[in-house]
Amino acid sequence: MQDKNSFRKVVKDRRGNGLTANEDGINAEIIVNRYLDSEYFKKADIIFAYSSMKDEIPTERIIQTALKSGKRVALPKVISPVSDGAMMEFLLVDGDTLYDRGVYGIMEPGCGERVSPALGTKRIEILIPGLCFDLEKNRIGYGGGYYDRYLAQFDRKRFHVTALAYEYQIFEAVPAKEYDGKVDLVITENRWID
């Protein structure tokens, strides 16, 4: 396999033919617990999270735990479609935030204070979605390029990027271009890739 779409198809096939929804649910719980127990979560002042889609590791408990522990939480809002540059921004959320269905049907904050990873001395943790990851922490997303474009704007030393993934999303190597941003850590139900 050489192209990203081939890898995306393999993960979708593995997801459809492999584990049952119950097993995925059990593994997702393990992954979320591992992340919540990590120093990256515990020490973060701000968590840049995302509203998970159906087949992704659910992020709702992470978001709620962060808010209850006094952390600030930001979620992405798409401001331009792929055809116009695939741009997004992050807005702070809280228990009163109202959400709208955005691009791909993903829940986005309707409004909120805009924040960025360039926030002074704050310890920033960014959770990033993806379909495929490899042992070098390369990532294949869904093809829009939103996260690659967004994160490329900032000094990577200012934040830590974590991906949560099922073991069947991990490959020995995936194709990566110079502009494809790596993650700093991948947490699966079986291991930490860091």
CSV table of C-alpha atoms in Angstrom, one decimal:
chain,number,residue,atom,x,y,z
A,1,MET,CA,0.0,0.0,0.0
A,2,GLN,CA,1.4,3.4,-1.0
A,3,ASP,CA,-1.4,5.9,-0.8
A,4,LYS,CA,-3.3,7.2,2.3
A,5,ASN,CA,-6.7,6.1,1.0
A,6,SER,CA,-5.5,2.4,0.9
A,7,PHE,CA,-4.7,2.7,4.6
A,8,ARG,CA,-8.0,4.4,5.4
A,9,LYS,CA,-9.8,1.5,3.7
A,10,VAL,CA,-7.9,-1.1,5.7
A,11,VAL,CA,-8.9,0.5,9.0
A,12,LYS,CA,-12.5,0.8,7.9
A,13,ASP,CA,-12.4,-2.9,6.9
A,14,ARG,CA,-10.7,-3.9,10.2
A,15,ARG,CA,-13.4,-1.9,12.0
A,16,GLY,CA,-16.2,-3.6,10.2
A,17,ASN,CA,-14.8,-7.2,10.3
A,18,GLY,CA,-12.9,-7.3,13.5
A,19,LEU,CA,-14.1,-6.4,16.9
A,20,THR,CA,-17.7,-6.1,18.0
A,21,ALA,CA,-19.1,-2.8,19.2
A,22,ASN,CA,-19.0,-4.2,22.7
A,23,GLU,CA,-15.2,-5.0,22.4
A,24,ASP,CA,-14.6,-1.5,21.0
A,25,GLY,CA,-16.5,-0.1,23.9
A,26,ILE,CA,-14.3,-2.0,26.4
A,27,ASN,CA,-11.1,-1.0,24.6
A,28,ALA,CA,-12.2,2.7,24.4
A,29,GLU,CA,-12.8,2.7,28.2
A,30,ILE,CA,-9.2,1.4,28.7
A,31,ILE,CA,-7.8,4.0,26.4
A,32,VAL,CA,-9.7,6.9,28.0
A,33,ASN,CA,-8.7,5.7,31.5
A,34,ARG,CA,-5.0,5.5,30.4
A,35,TYR,CA,-5.2,9.1,29.0
A,36,LEU,CA,-7.0,10.5,32.1
A,37,ASP,CA,-4.3,8.8,34.3
A,38,SER,CA,-1.4,10.3,32.2
A,39,GLU,CA,0.7,13.2,33.3
A,40,TYR,CA,-0.1,14.9,30.0
A,41,PHE,CA,-3.7,15.2,31.0
A,42,LYS,CA,-3.1,15.9,34.7
A,43,LYS,CA,-0.6,18.7,34.2
A,44,ALA,CA,-2.4,20.4,31.3
A,45,ASP,CA,-4.0,23.8,32.0
A,46,ILE,CA,-5.9,23.7,28.7
A,47,ILE,CA,-7.2,20.7,26.8
A,48,PHE,CA,-7.8,21.2,23.1
A,49,ALA,CA,-10.2,18.3,22.5
A,50,TYR,CA,-12.6,17.3,19.7
A,51,SER,CA,-16.2,16.0,19.5
A,52,SER,CA,-15.7,12.4,18.6
A,53,MET,CA,-17.6,10.8,15.8
A,54,LYS,CA,-19.2,7.4,15.9
A,55,ASP,CA,-16.2,5.1,15.3
A,56,GLU,CA,-13.7,7.2,17.3
A,57,ILE,CA,-12.6,6.9,20.9
A,58,PRO,CA,-15.3,8.8,22.8
A,59,THR,CA,-14.0,12.1,24.1
A,60,GLU,CA,-17.0,13.2,26.2
A,61,ARG,CA,-15.7,11.8,29.5
A,62,ILE,CA,-12.3,13.4,28.9
A,63,ILE,CA,-14.0,16.8,28.3
A,64,GLN,CA,-16.3,16.5,31.3
A,65,THR,CA,-13.4,15.3,33.6
A,66,ALA,CA,-11.3,18.2,32.4
A,67,LEU,CA,-14.0,20.8,33.1
A,68,LYS,CA,-14.8,19.3,36.5
A,69,SER,CA,-11.2,19.5,37.5
A,70,GLY,CA,-11.0,23.2,36.6
A,71,LYS,CA,-9.2,22.9,33.3
A,72,ARG,CA,-10.1,25.0,30.4
A,73,VAL,CA,-11.4,23.0,27.4
A,74,ALA,CA,-11.5,24.1,23.8
A,75,LEU,CA,-13.2,22.4,20.8
A,76,PRO,CA,-12.8,23.1,17.1
A,77,LYS,CA,-15.1,25.0,14.9
A,78,VAL,CA,-14.7,24.9,11.1
A,79,ILE,CA,-14.5,28.4,9.6
A,80,SER,CA,-13.9,27.4,6.0
A,81,PRO,CA,-14.5,24.1,4.0
A,82,VAL,CA,-11.8,22.1,2.3
A,83,SER,CA,-12.5,24.0,-0.9
A,84,ASP,CA,-11.7,27.3,0.8
A,85,GLY,CA,-8.6,26.2,2.6
A,86,ALA,CA,-9.8,23.9,5.4
A,87,MET,CA,-9.5,26.3,8.3
A,88,MET,CA,-10.7,25.9,11.8
A,89,GLU,CA,-10.4,27.7,15.2
A,90,PHE,CA,-10.8,26.5,18.8
A,91,LEU,CA,-13.4,27.9,21.1
A,92,LEU,CA,-13.6,27.6,24.9
A,93,VAL,CA,-16.5,25.5,26.1
A,94,ASP,CA,-18.2,24.9,29.5
A,95,GLY,CA,-21.3,23.2,30.8
A,96,ASP,CA,-23.6,25.8,29.3
A,97,THR,CA,-22.1,25.7,25.8
A,98,LEU,CA,-24.6,25.2,23.0
A,99,TYR,CA,-23.5,23.1,20.0
A,100,ASP,CA,-24.3,23.1,16.3
A,101,ARG,CA,-23.8,20.3,13.8
A,102,GLY,CA,-20.9,21.3,11.6
A,103,VAL,CA,-18.9,19.8,8.8
A,104,TYR,CA,-19.2,16.0,8.5
A,105,GLY,CA,-22.0,16.2,11.1
A,106,ILE,CA,-19.5,16.9,13.9
A,107,MET,CA,-20.8,18.8,16.9
A,108,GLU,CA,-19.1,22.2,17.3
A,109,PRO,CA,-19.5,25.0,19.8
A,110,GLY,CA,-22.0,27.6,18.6
A,111,CYS,CA,-20.0,30.3,20.2
A,112,GLY,CA,-17.2,30.9,22.7
A,113,GLU,CA,-14.0,32.7,23.4
A,114,ARG,CA,-11.4,31.9,20.7
A,115,VAL,CA,-8.1,30.5,22.0
A,116,SER,CA,-4.9,29.2,20.3
A,117,PRO,CA,-1.9,27.1,21.3
A,118,ALA,CA,0.2,30.2,21.5
A,119,LEU,CA,-1.1,31.0,25.0
A,120,GLY,CA,1.8,32.4,27.1
A,121,THR,CA,2.9,30.0,29.8
A,122,LYS,CA,-0.1,27.7,29.8
A,123,ARG,CA,0.5,24.0,29.6
A,124,ILE,CA,-1.4,22.9,26.5
A,125,GLU,CA,-2.5,19.4,25.6
A,126,ILE,CA,-4.0,18.8,22.2
A,127,LEU,CA,-6.1,15.7,21.4
A,128,ILE,CA,-6.1,14.9,17.7
A,129,PRO,CA,-8.4,12.6,15.8
A,130,GLY,CA,-7.1,10.3,13.0
A,131,LEU,CA,-7.8,7.0,11.2
A,132,CYS,CA,-4.3,5.6,10.9
A,133,PHE,CA,-1.0,5.9,12.9
A,134,ASP,CA,2.4,4.3,12.7
A,135,LEU,CA,5.3,3.5,15.0
A,136,GLU,CA,7.0,6.8,14.1
A,137,LYS,CA,3.8,8.7,15.2
A,138,ASN,CA,2.8,9.7,11.7
A,139,ARG,CA,-0.9,10.2,11.3
A,140,ILE,CA,-3.4,9.8,8.5
A,141,GLY,CA,-6.6,11.8,9.1
A,142,TYR,CA,-9.8,11.9,7.2
A,143,GLY,CA,-8.4,13.8,4.2
A,144,GLY,CA,-9.5,17.4,4.9
A,145,GLY,CA,-6.1,18.6,6.3
A,146,TYR,CA,-7.7,20.7,9.0
A,147,TYR,CA,-5.4,19.7,11.8
A,148,ASP,CA,-2.2,19.8,9.7
A,149,ARG,CA,-3.0,23.3,8.6
A,150,TYR,CA,-4.0,24.5,12.0
A,151,LEU,CA,-1.1,23.1,14.0
A,152,ALA,CA,1.5,24.2,11.4
A,153,GLN,CA,0.7,27.8,12.4
A,154,PHE,CA,2.2,27.4,15.8
A,155,ASP,CA,5.6,26.5,17.5
A,156,ARG,CA,5.3,22.8,18.3
A,157,LYS,CA,7.4,23.3,21.5
A,158,ARG,CA,4.4,25.2,23.0
A,159,PHE,CA,2.1,22.1,23.2
A,160,HIS,CA,1.9,18.3,23.4
A,161,VAL,CA,-0.2,16.3,20.9
A,162,THR,CA,-1.8,13.0,21.8
A,163,ALA,CA,-3.9,10.7,19.7
A,164,LEU,CA,-6.2,8.0,21.0
A,165,ALA,CA,-6.5,5.0,18.8
A,166,TYR,CA,-7.6,1.4,18.7
A,167,GLU,CA,-4.8,-1.1,18.2
A,168,TYR,CA,-6.2,-2.0,14.7
A,169,GLN,CA,-5.5,1.6,13.6
A,170,ILE,CA,-1.7,1.1,14.1
A,171,PHE,CA,0.6,0.2,11.2
A,172,GLU,CA,4.3,-0.4,11.0
A,173,ALA,CA,4.6,2.7,8.6
A,174,VAL,CA,2.1,4.9,6.8
A,175,PRO,CA,2.8,7.4,4.0
A,176,ALA,CA,3.7,10.8,5.3
A,177,LYS,CA,4.6,14.1,3.5
A,178,GLU,CA,6.8,16.9,4.9
A,179,TYR,CA,3.7,18.9,5.8
A,180,ASP,CA,1.9,16.0,7.6
A,181,GLY,CA,2.3,16.8,11.3
A,182,LYS,CA,3.3,13.9,13.6
A,183,VAL,CA,1.8,13.4,17.0
A,184,ASP,CA,3.9,13.2,20.2
A,185,LEU,CA,2.0,10.2,21.7
A,186,VAL,CA,-0.4,7.5,20.6
A,187,ILE,CA,-2.3,5.7,23.3
A,188,THR,CA,-4.0,2.4,22.4
A,189,GLU,CA,-5.6,-0.3,24.6
A,190,ASN,CA,-2.3,-2.2,24.5
A,191,ARG,CA,0.5,0.4,24.5
A,192,TRP,CA,1.9,3.9,24.5
A,193,ILE,CA,3.7,4.9,21.3
A,194,ASP,CA,6.0,7.8,22.2
